[in-house]
């Protein structure tokens, strides 16, 4: 029997996957449009109201979908607003403790600025 172990990605892993090899604000360039994701001003009938089905939007260069918008995604890290000013440059593992956990990707009710690959928020784990 092979036992598999699963975990949430770290913030660094999530952002790497979200960027899809790009160095732009979004996996699709420096501007996000309604063709790429569901967000508050995307022009979809669900914009700002509720989530939509997964995989309605194109995949990034790594084949991953829905990294921007629709629903926010939990990552493994505790939230520290200033952690990345002092963290290791390669593969930072996040703070060891905290009160908030990090969510990434933004959601259907947020503006594009909050859906950038680098955008991050802290939310109570419960």
mmCIF file of N, CA and C in Angstrom:
data_model
loop_
_atom_site.group_PDB
_atom_site.id
_atom_site.type_symbol
_atom_site.label_atom_id
_atom_site.label_comp_id
_atom_site.label_asym_id
_atom_site.label_seq_id
_atom_site.Cartn_x
_atom_site.Cartn_y
_atom_site.Cartn_z
ATOM 1 N N UNK A 1 0.847 -1.183 0.000
ATOM 2 C CA UNK A 1 0.000 0.000 0.000
ATOM 3 C C UNK A 1 0.886 1.238 0.000
ATOM 4 N N UNK A 2 0.644 2.103 -0.950
ATOM 5 C CA UNK A 2 1.370 3.369 -1.015
ATOM 6 C C UNK A 2 0.538 4.443 -0.342
ATOM 7 N N UNK A 3 1.114 5.037 0.645
ATOM 8 C CA UNK A 3 0.416 6.132 1.320
ATOM 9 C C UNK A 3 0.886 7.448 0.711
ATOM 10 N N UNK A 4 -0.056 8.239 0.351
ATOM 11 C CA UNK A 4 0.260 9.541 -0.216
ATOM 12 C C UNK A 4 0.024 10.608 0.826
ATOM 13 N N UNK A 5 0.853 11.607 0.791
ATOM 14 C CA UNK A 5 0.723 12.722 1.720
ATOM 15 C C UNK A 5 0.440 13.980 0.910
ATOM 16 N N UNK A 6 -0.594 14.683 1.292
ATOM 17 C CA UNK A 6 -0.978 15.901 0.600
ATOM 18 C C UNK A 6 -0.870 17.070 1.564
ATOM 19 N N UNK A 7 -0.587 18.236 1.017
ATOM 20 C CA UNK A 7 -0.534 19.457 1.815
ATOM 21 C C UNK A 7 -0.880 20.632 0.910
ATOM 22 N N UNK A 8 -1.216 21.733 1.526
ATOM 23 C CA UNK A 8 -1.411 22.954 0.762
ATOM 24 C C UNK A 8 -0.052 23.459 0.298
ATOM 25 N N UNK A 9 -0.001 24.152 -0.834
ATOM 26 C CA UNK A 9 1.282 24.710 -1.271
ATOM 27 C C UNK A 9 1.696 25.866 -0.369
ATOM 28 N N UNK A 10 2.978 26.148 -0.319
ATOM 29 C CA UNK A 10 3.435 27.364 0.348
ATOM 30 C C UNK A 10 3.033 28.545 -0.535
ATOM 31 N N UNK A 11 3.134 29.737 0.021
ATOM 32 C CA UNK A 11 2.859 30.932 -0.794
ATOM 33 C C UNK A 11 3.768 30.986 -2.013
ATOM 34 N N UNK A 12 5.036 30.686 -1.796
ATOM 35 C CA UNK A 12 6.002 30.743 -2.897
ATOM 36 C C UNK A 12 5.650 29.733 -3.984
ATOM 37 N N UNK A 13 5.272 28.533 -3.607
ATOM 38 C CA UNK A 13 4.888 27.519 -4.586
ATOM 39 C C UNK A 13 3.638 27.949 -5.340
ATOM 40 N N UNK A 14 2.655 28.493 -4.600
ATOM 41 C CA UNK A 14 1.417 28.935 -5.234
ATOM 42 C C UNK A 14 1.707 30.034 -6.260
ATOM 43 N N UNK A 15 2.507 31.027 -5.864
ATOM 44 C CA UNK A 15 2.784 32.137 -6.776
ATOM 45 C C UNK A 15 3.550 31.662 -8.010
ATOM 46 N N UNK A 16 4.498 30.771 -7.832
ATOM 47 C CA UNK A 16 5.239 30.204 -8.965
ATOM 48 C C UNK A 16 4.267 29.539 -9.932
ATOM 49 N N UNK A 17 3.361 28.740 -9.405
ATOM 50 C CA UNK A 17 2.370 28.037 -10.239
ATOM 51 C C UNK A 17 1.429 29.031 -10.911
ATOM 52 N N UNK A 18 0.987 30.037 -10.190
ATOM 53 C CA UNK A 18 0.069 31.035 -10.726
ATOM 54 C C UNK A 18 0.699 31.806 -11.877
ATOM 55 N N UNK A 19 1.925 32.211 -11.722
ATOM 56 C CA UNK A 19 2.599 33.009 -12.753
ATOM 57 C C UNK A 19 2.783 32.244 -14.059
ATOM 58 N N UNK A 20 2.870 30.944 -13.984
ATOM 59 C CA UNK A 20 3.029 30.156 -15.205
ATOM 60 C C UNK A 20 4.270 30.523 -16.006
ATOM 61 N N UNK A 21 5.345 30.859 -15.305
ATOM 62 C CA UNK A 21 6.593 31.191 -15.985
ATOM 63 C C UNK A 21 6.709 32.640 -16.427
ATOM 64 N N UNK A 22 5.723 33.454 -16.113
ATOM 65 C CA UNK A 22 5.731 34.869 -16.524
ATOM 66 C C UNK A 22 6.214 35.758 -15.377
ATOM 67 N N UNK A 23 6.667 36.944 -15.727
ATOM 68 C CA UNK A 23 7.093 37.925 -14.733
ATOM 69 C C UNK A 23 6.179 39.151 -14.791
ATOM 70 N N UNK A 24 4.945 38.934 -15.200
ATOM 71 C CA UNK A 24 3.966 40.013 -15.326
ATOM 72 C C UNK A 24 3.004 39.975 -14.142
ATOM 73 N N UNK A 25 2.136 40.975 -14.044
ATOM 74 C CA UNK A 25 1.191 41.037 -12.927
ATOM 75 C C UNK A 25 0.257 39.829 -12.877
ATOM 76 N N UNK A 26 -0.085 39.314 -14.036
ATOM 77 C CA UNK A 26 -0.994 38.177 -14.147
ATOM 78 C C UNK A 26 -0.377 37.126 -15.057
ATOM 79 N N UNK A 27 -0.855 35.925 -14.990
ATOM 80 C CA UNK A 27 -0.332 34.852 -15.843
ATOM 81 C C UNK A 27 -0.540 35.153 -17.325
ATOM 82 N N UNK A 28 -1.441 36.086 -17.629
ATOM 83 C CA UNK A 28 -1.782 36.393 -19.014
ATOM 84 C C UNK A 28 -1.240 37.741 -19.470
ATOM 85 N N UNK A 29 -0.397 38.372 -18.654
ATOM 86 C CA UNK A 29 0.172 39.674 -18.999
ATOM 87 C C UNK A 29 -0.024 40.671 -17.873
ATOM 88 N N UNK A 30 0.072 41.949 -18.198
ATOM 89 C CA UNK A 30 -0.041 42.981 -17.171
ATOM 90 C C UNK A 30 -1.467 43.489 -16.969
ATOM 91 N N UNK A 31 -2.410 42.963 -17.743
ATOM 92 C CA UNK A 31 -3.812 43.362 -17.590
ATOM 93 C C UNK A 31 -4.677 42.110 -17.590
ATOM 94 N N UNK A 32 -5.625 42.066 -16.668
ATOM 95 C CA UNK A 32 -6.562 40.944 -16.586
ATOM 96 C C UNK A 32 -7.885 41.378 -17.199
ATOM 97 N N UNK A 33 -8.434 40.544 -18.065
ATOM 98 C CA UNK A 33 -9.721 40.850 -18.690
ATOM 99 C C UNK A 33 -10.736 39.778 -18.335
ATOM 100 N N UNK A 34 -11.967 40.020 -18.687
ATOM 101 C CA UNK A 34 -13.039 39.060 -18.463
ATOM 102 C C UNK A 34 -12.874 37.777 -19.257
ATOM 103 N N UNK A 35 -11.984 37.762 -20.212
ATOM 104 C CA UNK A 35 -11.691 36.531 -20.955
ATOM 105 C C UNK A 35 -10.809 35.586 -20.144
ATOM 106 N N UNK A 36 -10.153 36.122 -19.103
ATOM 107 C CA UNK A 36 -9.187 35.346 -18.330
ATOM 108 C C UNK A 36 -9.693 34.868 -16.977
ATOM 109 N N UNK A 37 -10.655 35.574 -16.393
ATOM 110 C CA UNK A 37 -11.054 35.249 -15.016
ATOM 111 C C UNK A 37 -12.380 35.908 -14.652
ATOM 112 N N UNK A 38 -12.968 35.414 -13.572
ATOM 113 C CA UNK A 38 -14.180 36.017 -13.004
ATOM 114 C C UNK A 38 -13.766 36.921 -11.854
ATOM 115 N N UNK A 39 -14.120 38.209 -11.952
ATOM 116 C CA UNK A 39 -13.846 39.180 -10.895
ATOM 117 C C UNK A 39 -14.916 40.261 -10.946
ATOM 118 N N UNK A 40 -14.885 41.194 -10.021
ATOM 119 C CA UNK A 40 -15.977 42.152 -9.840
ATOM 120 C C UNK A 40 -16.344 42.931 -11.093
ATOM 121 N N UNK A 41 -15.369 43.319 -11.880
ATOM 122 C CA UNK A 41 -15.635 44.145 -13.063
ATOM 123 C C UNK A 41 -15.351 43.396 -14.367
ATOM 124 N N UNK A 42 -15.434 42.081 -14.342
ATOM 125 C CA UNK A 42 -15.083 41.287 -15.524
ATOM 126 C C UNK A 42 -16.155 41.270 -16.601
ATOM 127 N N UNK A 43 -17.364 41.704 -16.260
ATOM 128 C CA UNK A 43 -18.424 41.741 -17.255
ATOM 129 C C UNK A 43 -19.251 40.473 -17.356
ATOM 130 N N UNK A 44 -18.937 39.455 -16.578
ATOM 131 C CA UNK A 44 -19.739 38.231 -16.572
ATOM 132 C C UNK A 44 -20.986 38.437 -15.723
ATOM 133 N N UNK A 45 -22.028 37.681 -15.998
ATOM 134 C CA UNK A 45 -23.267 37.841 -15.221
ATOM 135 C C UNK A 45 -23.052 37.502 -13.742
ATOM 136 N N UNK A 46 -22.033 36.692 -13.408
ATOM 137 C CA UNK A 46 -21.742 36.348 -12.019
ATOM 138 C C UNK A 46 -20.825 37.364 -11.338
ATOM 139 N N UNK A 47 -20.243 38.290 -12.086
ATOM 140 C CA UNK A 47 -19.284 39.247 -11.529
ATOM 141 C C UNK A 47 -19.826 39.913 -10.274
ATOM 142 N N UNK A 48 -19.074 39.790 -9.196
ATOM 143 C CA UNK A 48 -19.445 40.431 -7.945
ATOM 144 C C UNK A 48 -20.602 39.796 -7.224
ATOM 145 N N UNK A 49 -21.185 38.727 -7.758
ATOM 146 C CA UNK A 49 -22.374 38.116 -7.162
ATOM 147 C C UNK A 49 -22.119 36.734 -6.584
ATOM 148 N N UNK A 50 -21.518 35.852 -7.384
ATOM 149 C CA UNK A 50 -21.247 34.497 -6.905
ATOM 150 C C UNK A 50 -20.218 33.811 -7.787
ATOM 151 N N UNK A 51 -19.769 32.662 -7.342
ATOM 152 C CA UNK A 51 -18.745 31.917 -8.073
ATOM 153 C C UNK A 51 -19.308 31.321 -9.345
ATOM 154 N N UNK A 52 -18.420 30.845 -10.180
ATOM 155 C CA UNK A 52 -18.828 30.168 -11.409
ATOM 156 C C UNK A 52 -18.197 28.775 -11.440
ATOM 157 N N UNK A 53 -18.568 27.994 -12.402
ATOM 158 C CA UNK A 53 -17.991 26.651 -12.563
ATOM 159 C C UNK A 53 -16.494 26.767 -12.837
ATOM 160 N N UNK A 54 -15.743 25.758 -12.460
ATOM 161 C CA UNK A 54 -14.304 25.770 -12.710
ATOM 162 C C UNK A 54 -14.012 25.482 -14.179
ATOM 163 N N UNK A 55 -12.825 25.873 -14.600
ATOM 164 C CA UNK A 55 -12.292 25.611 -15.944
ATOM 165 C C UNK A 55 -13.062 26.294 -17.070
ATOM 166 N N UNK A 56 -13.713 27.417 -16.781
ATOM 167 C CA UNK A 56 -14.364 28.193 -17.838
ATOM 168 C C UNK A 56 -13.374 29.112 -18.550
ATOM 169 N N UNK A 57 -12.237 29.342 -17.930
ATOM 170 C CA UNK A 57 -11.264 30.292 -18.450
ATOM 171 C C UNK A 57 -10.003 29.555 -18.898
ATOM 172 N N UNK A 58 -9.199 30.198 -19.741
ATOM 173 C CA UNK A 58 -8.006 29.515 -20.274
ATOM 174 C C UNK A 58 -6.985 29.175 -19.192
ATOM 175 N N UNK A 59 -6.208 28.152 -19.464
ATOM 176 C CA UNK A 59 -5.134 27.734 -18.568
ATOM 177 C C UNK A 59 -3.921 28.641 -18.760
ATOM 178 N N UNK A 60 -3.091 28.734 -17.726
ATOM 179 C CA UNK A 60 -1.835 29.466 -17.874
ATOM 180 C C UNK A 60 -0.824 28.569 -18.606
ATOM 181 N N UNK A 61 0.395 29.032 -18.756
ATOM 182 C CA UNK A 61 1.408 28.288 -19.514
ATOM 183 C C UNK A 61 1.753 26.942 -18.877
ATOM 184 N N UNK A 62 1.433 26.757 -17.586
ATOM 185 C CA UNK A 62 1.674 25.473 -16.911
ATOM 186 C C UNK A 62 0.451 24.567 -16.969
ATOM 187 N N UNK A 63 -0.607 25.016 -17.645
ATOM 188 C CA UNK A 63 -1.817 24.210 -17.757
ATOM 189 C C UNK A 63 -2.760 24.340 -16.577
ATOM 190 N N UNK A 64 -2.520 25.306 -15.700
ATOM 191 C CA UNK A 64 -3.362 25.508 -14.509
ATOM 192 C C UNK A 64 -4.442 26.542 -14.790
ATOM 193 N N UNK A 65 -5.630 26.264 -14.292
ATOM 194 C CA UNK A 65 -6.774 27.153 -14.511
ATOM 195 C C UNK A 65 -7.239 27.783 -13.208
ATOM 196 N N UNK A 66 -7.934 28.901 -13.345
ATOM 197 C CA UNK A 66 -8.615 29.549 -12.222
ATOM 198 C C UNK A 66 -7.688 29.976 -11.091
ATOM 199 N N UNK A 67 -6.462 30.330 -11.412
ATOM 200 C CA UNK A 67 -5.542 30.827 -10.388
ATOM 201 C C UNK A 67 -5.861 32.285 -10.044
ATOM 202 N N UNK A 68 -6.476 33.000 -10.973
ATOM 203 C CA UNK A 68 -6.913 34.381 -10.732
ATOM 204 C C UNK A 68 -8.436 34.372 -10.639
ATOM 205 N N UNK A 69 -8.989 34.963 -9.586
ATOM 206 C CA UNK A 69 -10.431 35.144 -9.479
ATOM 207 C C UNK A 69 -11.220 33.908 -9.100
ATOM 208 N N UNK A 70 -12.521 34.028 -9.204
ATOM 209 C CA UNK A 70 -13.522 33.022 -8.840
ATOM 210 C C UNK A 70 -13.523 32.780 -7.341
ATOM 211 N N UNK A 71 -12.583 32.002 -6.814
ATOM 212 C CA UNK A 71 -12.497 31.789 -5.364
ATOM 213 C C UNK A 71 -11.058 31.990 -4.893
ATOM 214 N N UNK A 72 -10.918 32.504 -3.672
ATOM 215 C CA UNK A 72 -9.593 32.626 -3.081
ATOM 216 C C UNK A 72 -9.105 31.233 -2.680
ATOM 217 N N UNK A 73 -7.805 31.058 -2.647
ATOM 218 C CA UNK A 73 -7.234 29.757 -2.344
ATOM 219 C C UNK A 73 -6.332 29.836 -1.117
ATOM 220 N N UNK A 74 -6.562 28.921 -0.185
ATOM 221 C CA UNK A 74 -5.718 28.824 1.001
ATOM 222 C C UNK A 74 -4.345 28.309 0.600
ATOM 223 N N UNK A 75 -3.326 28.813 1.261
ATOM 224 C CA UNK A 75 -1.992 28.233 1.155
ATOM 225 C C UNK A 75 -1.543 27.857 2.562
ATOM 226 N N UNK A 76 -0.419 27.222 2.684
ATOM 227 C CA UNK A 76 0.025 26.682 3.962
ATOM 228 C C UNK A 76 0.575 27.727 4.927
ATOM 229 N N UNK A 77 0.990 28.884 4.438
ATOM 230 C CA UNK A 77 1.709 29.866 5.247
ATOM 231 C C UNK A 77 0.824 30.646 6.218
ATOM 232 N N UNK A 78 1.456 31.014 7.336
ATOM 233 C CA UNK A 78 0.877 32.015 8.222
ATOM 234 C C UNK A 78 1.118 33.370 7.583
ATOM 235 N N UNK A 79 0.227 34.326 7.838
ATOM 236 C CA UNK A 79 0.344 35.655 7.245
ATOM 237 C C UNK A 79 1.216 36.556 8.109
ATOM 238 N N UNK A 80 2.195 37.172 7.492
ATOM 239 C CA UNK A 80 3.012 38.214 8.097
ATOM 240 C C UNK A 80 3.249 39.223 6.986
ATOM 241 N N UNK A 81 2.693 40.400 7.130
ATOM 242 C CA UNK A 81 2.753 41.409 6.071
ATOM 243 C C UNK A 81 4.177 41.704 5.604
ATOM 244 N N UNK A 82 5.146 41.598 6.518
ATOM 245 C CA UNK A 82 6.511 41.986 6.197
ATOM 246 C C UNK A 82 7.465 40.804 6.020
ATOM 247 N N UNK A 83 6.966 39.601 6.027
ATOM 248 C CA UNK A 83 7.807 38.406 5.956
ATOM 249 C C UNK A 83 8.759 38.423 4.756
ATOM 250 N N UNK A 84 8.283 38.816 3.591
ATOM 251 C CA UNK A 84 9.097 38.734 2.383
ATOM 252 C C UNK A 84 10.178 39.808 2.282
ATOM 253 N N UNK A 85 10.199 40.750 3.212
ATOM 254 C CA UNK A 85 11.297 41.712 3.241
ATOM 255 C C UNK A 85 12.554 41.077 3.817
ATOM 256 N N UNK A 86 12.380 40.025 4.644
ATOM 257 C CA UNK A 86 13.525 39.399 5.309
ATOM 258 C C UNK A 86 13.638 37.907 5.031
ATOM 259 N N UNK A 87 12.775 37.331 4.257
ATOM 260 C CA UNK A 87 12.760 35.884 4.024
ATOM 261 C C UNK A 87 13.880 35.453 3.087
ATOM 262 N N UNK A 88 14.178 34.154 3.066
ATOM 263 C CA UNK A 88 15.131 33.663 2.060
ATOM 264 C C UNK A 88 14.582 33.930 0.662
ATOM 265 N N UNK A 89 15.448 34.222 -0.268
ATOM 266 C CA UNK A 89 15.006 34.522 -1.640
ATOM 267 C C UNK A 89 14.484 33.267 -2.342
ATOM 268 N N UNK A 90 15.126 32.137 -2.125
ATOM 269 C CA UNK A 90 14.740 30.894 -2.783
ATOM 270 C C UNK A 90 13.865 30.043 -1.874
ATOM 271 N N UNK A 91 12.677 29.701 -2.359
ATOM 272 C CA UNK A 91 11.747 28.798 -1.693
ATOM 273 C C UNK A 91 11.460 29.142 -0.236
ATOM 274 N N UNK A 92 11.012 30.363 0.053
ATOM 275 C CA UNK A 92 10.678 30.702 1.445
ATOM 276 C C UNK A 92 9.525 29.844 1.949
ATOM 277 N N UNK A 93 9.607 29.418 3.186
ATOM 278 C CA UNK A 93 8.608 28.518 3.766
ATOM 279 C C UNK A 93 7.543 29.229 4.587
ATOM 280 N N UNK A 94 7.639 30.537 4.735
ATOM 281 C CA UNK A 94 6.648 31.291 5.486
ATOM 282 C C UNK A 94 6.956 31.301 6.970
ATOM 283 N N UNK A 95 6.309 32.211 7.704
ATOM 284 C CA UNK A 95 6.520 32.305 9.146
ATOM 285 C C UNK A 95 6.097 31.016 9.855
ATOM 286 N N UNK A 96 6.704 30.748 10.986
ATOM 287 C CA UNK A 96 6.386 29.528 11.736
ATOM 288 C C UNK A 96 5.103 29.668 12.562
ATOM 289 N N UNK A 97 4.705 30.909 12.861
ATOM 290 C CA UNK A 97 3.522 31.145 13.692
ATOM 291 C C UNK A 97 2.758 32.356 13.161
ATOM 292 N N UNK A 98 1.545 32.510 13.626
ATOM 293 C CA UNK A 98 0.753 33.670 13.259
ATOM 294 C C UNK A 98 -0.677 33.516 13.732
ATOM 295 N N UNK A 99 -1.470 34.515 13.457
ATOM 296 C CA UNK A 99 -2.889 34.469 13.805
ATOM 297 C C UNK A 99 -3.765 34.314 12.571
ATOM 298 N N UNK A 100 -3.246 34.721 11.426
ATOM 299 C CA UNK A 100 -3.988 34.636 10.172
ATOM 300 C C UNK A 100 -3.262 33.703 9.213
ATOM 301 N N UNK A 101 -4.021 33.035 8.358
ATOM 302 C CA UNK A 101 -3.441 32.222 7.291
ATOM 303 C C UNK A 101 -3.553 33.003 5.982
ATOM 304 N N UNK A 102 -2.733 32.663 5.017
ATOM 305 C CA UNK A 102 -2.694 33.377 3.746
ATOM 306 C C UNK A 102 -3.676 32.772 2.752
ATOM 307 N N UNK A 103 -4.368 33.650 2.030
ATOM 308 C CA UNK A 103 -5.175 33.248 0.874
ATOM 309 C C UNK A 103 -4.635 34.003 -0.336
ATOM 310 N N UNK A 104 -4.725 33.371 -1.488
ATOM 311 C CA UNK A 104 -4.180 33.956 -2.711
ATOM 312 C C UNK A 104 -5.201 33.851 -3.834
ATOM 313 N N UNK A 105 -4.985 34.599 -4.897
ATOM 314 C CA UNK A 105 -5.764 34.481 -6.123
ATOM 315 C C UNK A 105 -6.964 35.387 -6.270
ATOM 316 N N UNK A 106 -7.467 35.947 -5.173
ATOM 317 C CA UNK A 106 -8.641 36.797 -5.257
ATOM 318 C C UNK A 106 -9.907 36.023 -5.558
ATOM 319 N N UNK A 107 -11.025 36.733 -5.679
ATOM 320 C CA UNK A 107 -12.299 36.055 -5.917
ATOM 321 C C UNK A 107 -13.218 36.880 -6.822
ATOM 322 N N UNK A 108 -14.380 36.330 -7.060
ATOM 323 C CA UNK A 108 -15.374 36.905 -7.980
ATOM 324 C C UNK A 108 -15.795 38.323 -7.621
ATOM 325 N N UNK A 109 -15.659 38.734 -6.368
ATOM 326 C CA UNK A 109 -16.113 40.049 -5.937
ATOM 327 C C UNK A 109 -15.012 41.081 -5.797
ATOM 328 N N UNK A 110 -13.797 40.740 -6.196
ATOM 329 C CA UNK A 110 -12.662 41.648 -6.033
ATOM 330 C C UNK A 110 -12.278 42.301 -7.357
ATOM 331 N N UNK A 111 -11.541 43.388 -7.248
ATOM 332 C CA UNK A 111 -11.031 44.102 -8.421
ATOM 333 C C UNK A 111 -9.745 43.440 -8.908
ATOM 334 N N UNK A 112 -9.381 43.650 -10.173
ATOM 335 C CA UNK A 112 -8.182 43.002 -10.728
ATOM 336 C C UNK A 112 -6.898 43.220 -9.925
ATOM 337 N N UNK A 113 -6.723 44.380 -9.342
ATOM 338 C CA UNK A 113 -5.504 44.643 -8.551
ATOM 339 C C UNK A 113 -5.334 43.603 -7.444
ATOM 340 N N UNK A 114 -6.442 43.110 -6.905
ATOM 341 C CA UNK A 114 -6.406 42.120 -5.829
ATOM 342 C C UNK A 114 -6.254 40.692 -6.341
ATOM 343 N N UNK A 115 -6.222 40.523 -7.656
ATOM 344 C CA UNK A 115 -6.073 39.196 -8.262
ATOM 345 C C UNK A 115 -4.688 38.991 -8.869
ATOM 346 N N UNK A 116 -3.797 39.973 -8.699
ATOM 347 C CA UNK A 116 -2.440 39.837 -9.237
ATOM 348 C C UNK A 116 -1.758 38.590 -8.670
ATOM 349 N N UNK A 117 -0.815 38.059 -9.400
ATOM 350 C CA UNK A 117 -0.081 36.876 -8.952
ATOM 351 C C UNK A 117 0.589 37.103 -7.605
ATOM 352 N N UNK A 118 1.022 38.317 -7.334
ATOM 353 C CA UNK A 118 1.717 38.628 -6.091
ATOM 354 C C UNK A 118 0.788 39.087 -4.963
ATOM 355 N N UNK A 119 -0.487 39.310 -5.242
ATOM 356 C CA UNK A 119 -1.411 39.804 -4.211
ATOM 357 C C UNK A 119 -1.633 38.742 -3.143
ATOM 358 N N UNK A 120 -1.667 39.181 -1.891
ATOM 359 C CA UNK A 120 -1.840 38.255 -0.770
ATOM 360 C C UNK A 120 -2.697 38.891 0.306
ATOM 361 N N UNK A 121 -3.418 38.060 1.038
ATOM 362 C CA UNK A 121 -4.286 38.511 2.124
ATOM 363 C C UNK A 121 -4.183 37.538 3.269
ATOM 364 N N UNK A 122 -4.483 38.023 4.466
ATOM 365 C CA UNK A 122 -4.551 37.162 5.632
ATOM 366 C C UNK A 122 -5.991 37.003 6.088
ATOM 367 N N UNK A 123 -6.375 35.780 6.412
ATOM 368 C CA UNK A 123 -7.716 35.498 6.931
ATOM 369 C C UNK A 123 -7.620 34.560 8.124
ATOM 370 N N UNK A 124 -8.556 34.708 9.041
ATOM 371 C CA UNK A 124 -8.594 33.817 10.200
ATOM 372 C C UNK A 124 -8.789 32.376 9.742
ATOM 373 N N UNK A 125 -8.028 31.438 10.288
ATOM 374 C CA UNK A 125 -8.120 30.051 9.811
ATOM 375 C C UNK A 125 -9.476 29.392 10.034
ATOM 376 N N UNK A 126 -10.220 29.856 10.985
ATOM 377 C CA UNK A 126 -11.526 29.229 11.199
ATOM 378 C C UNK A 126 -12.562 29.803 10.271
#
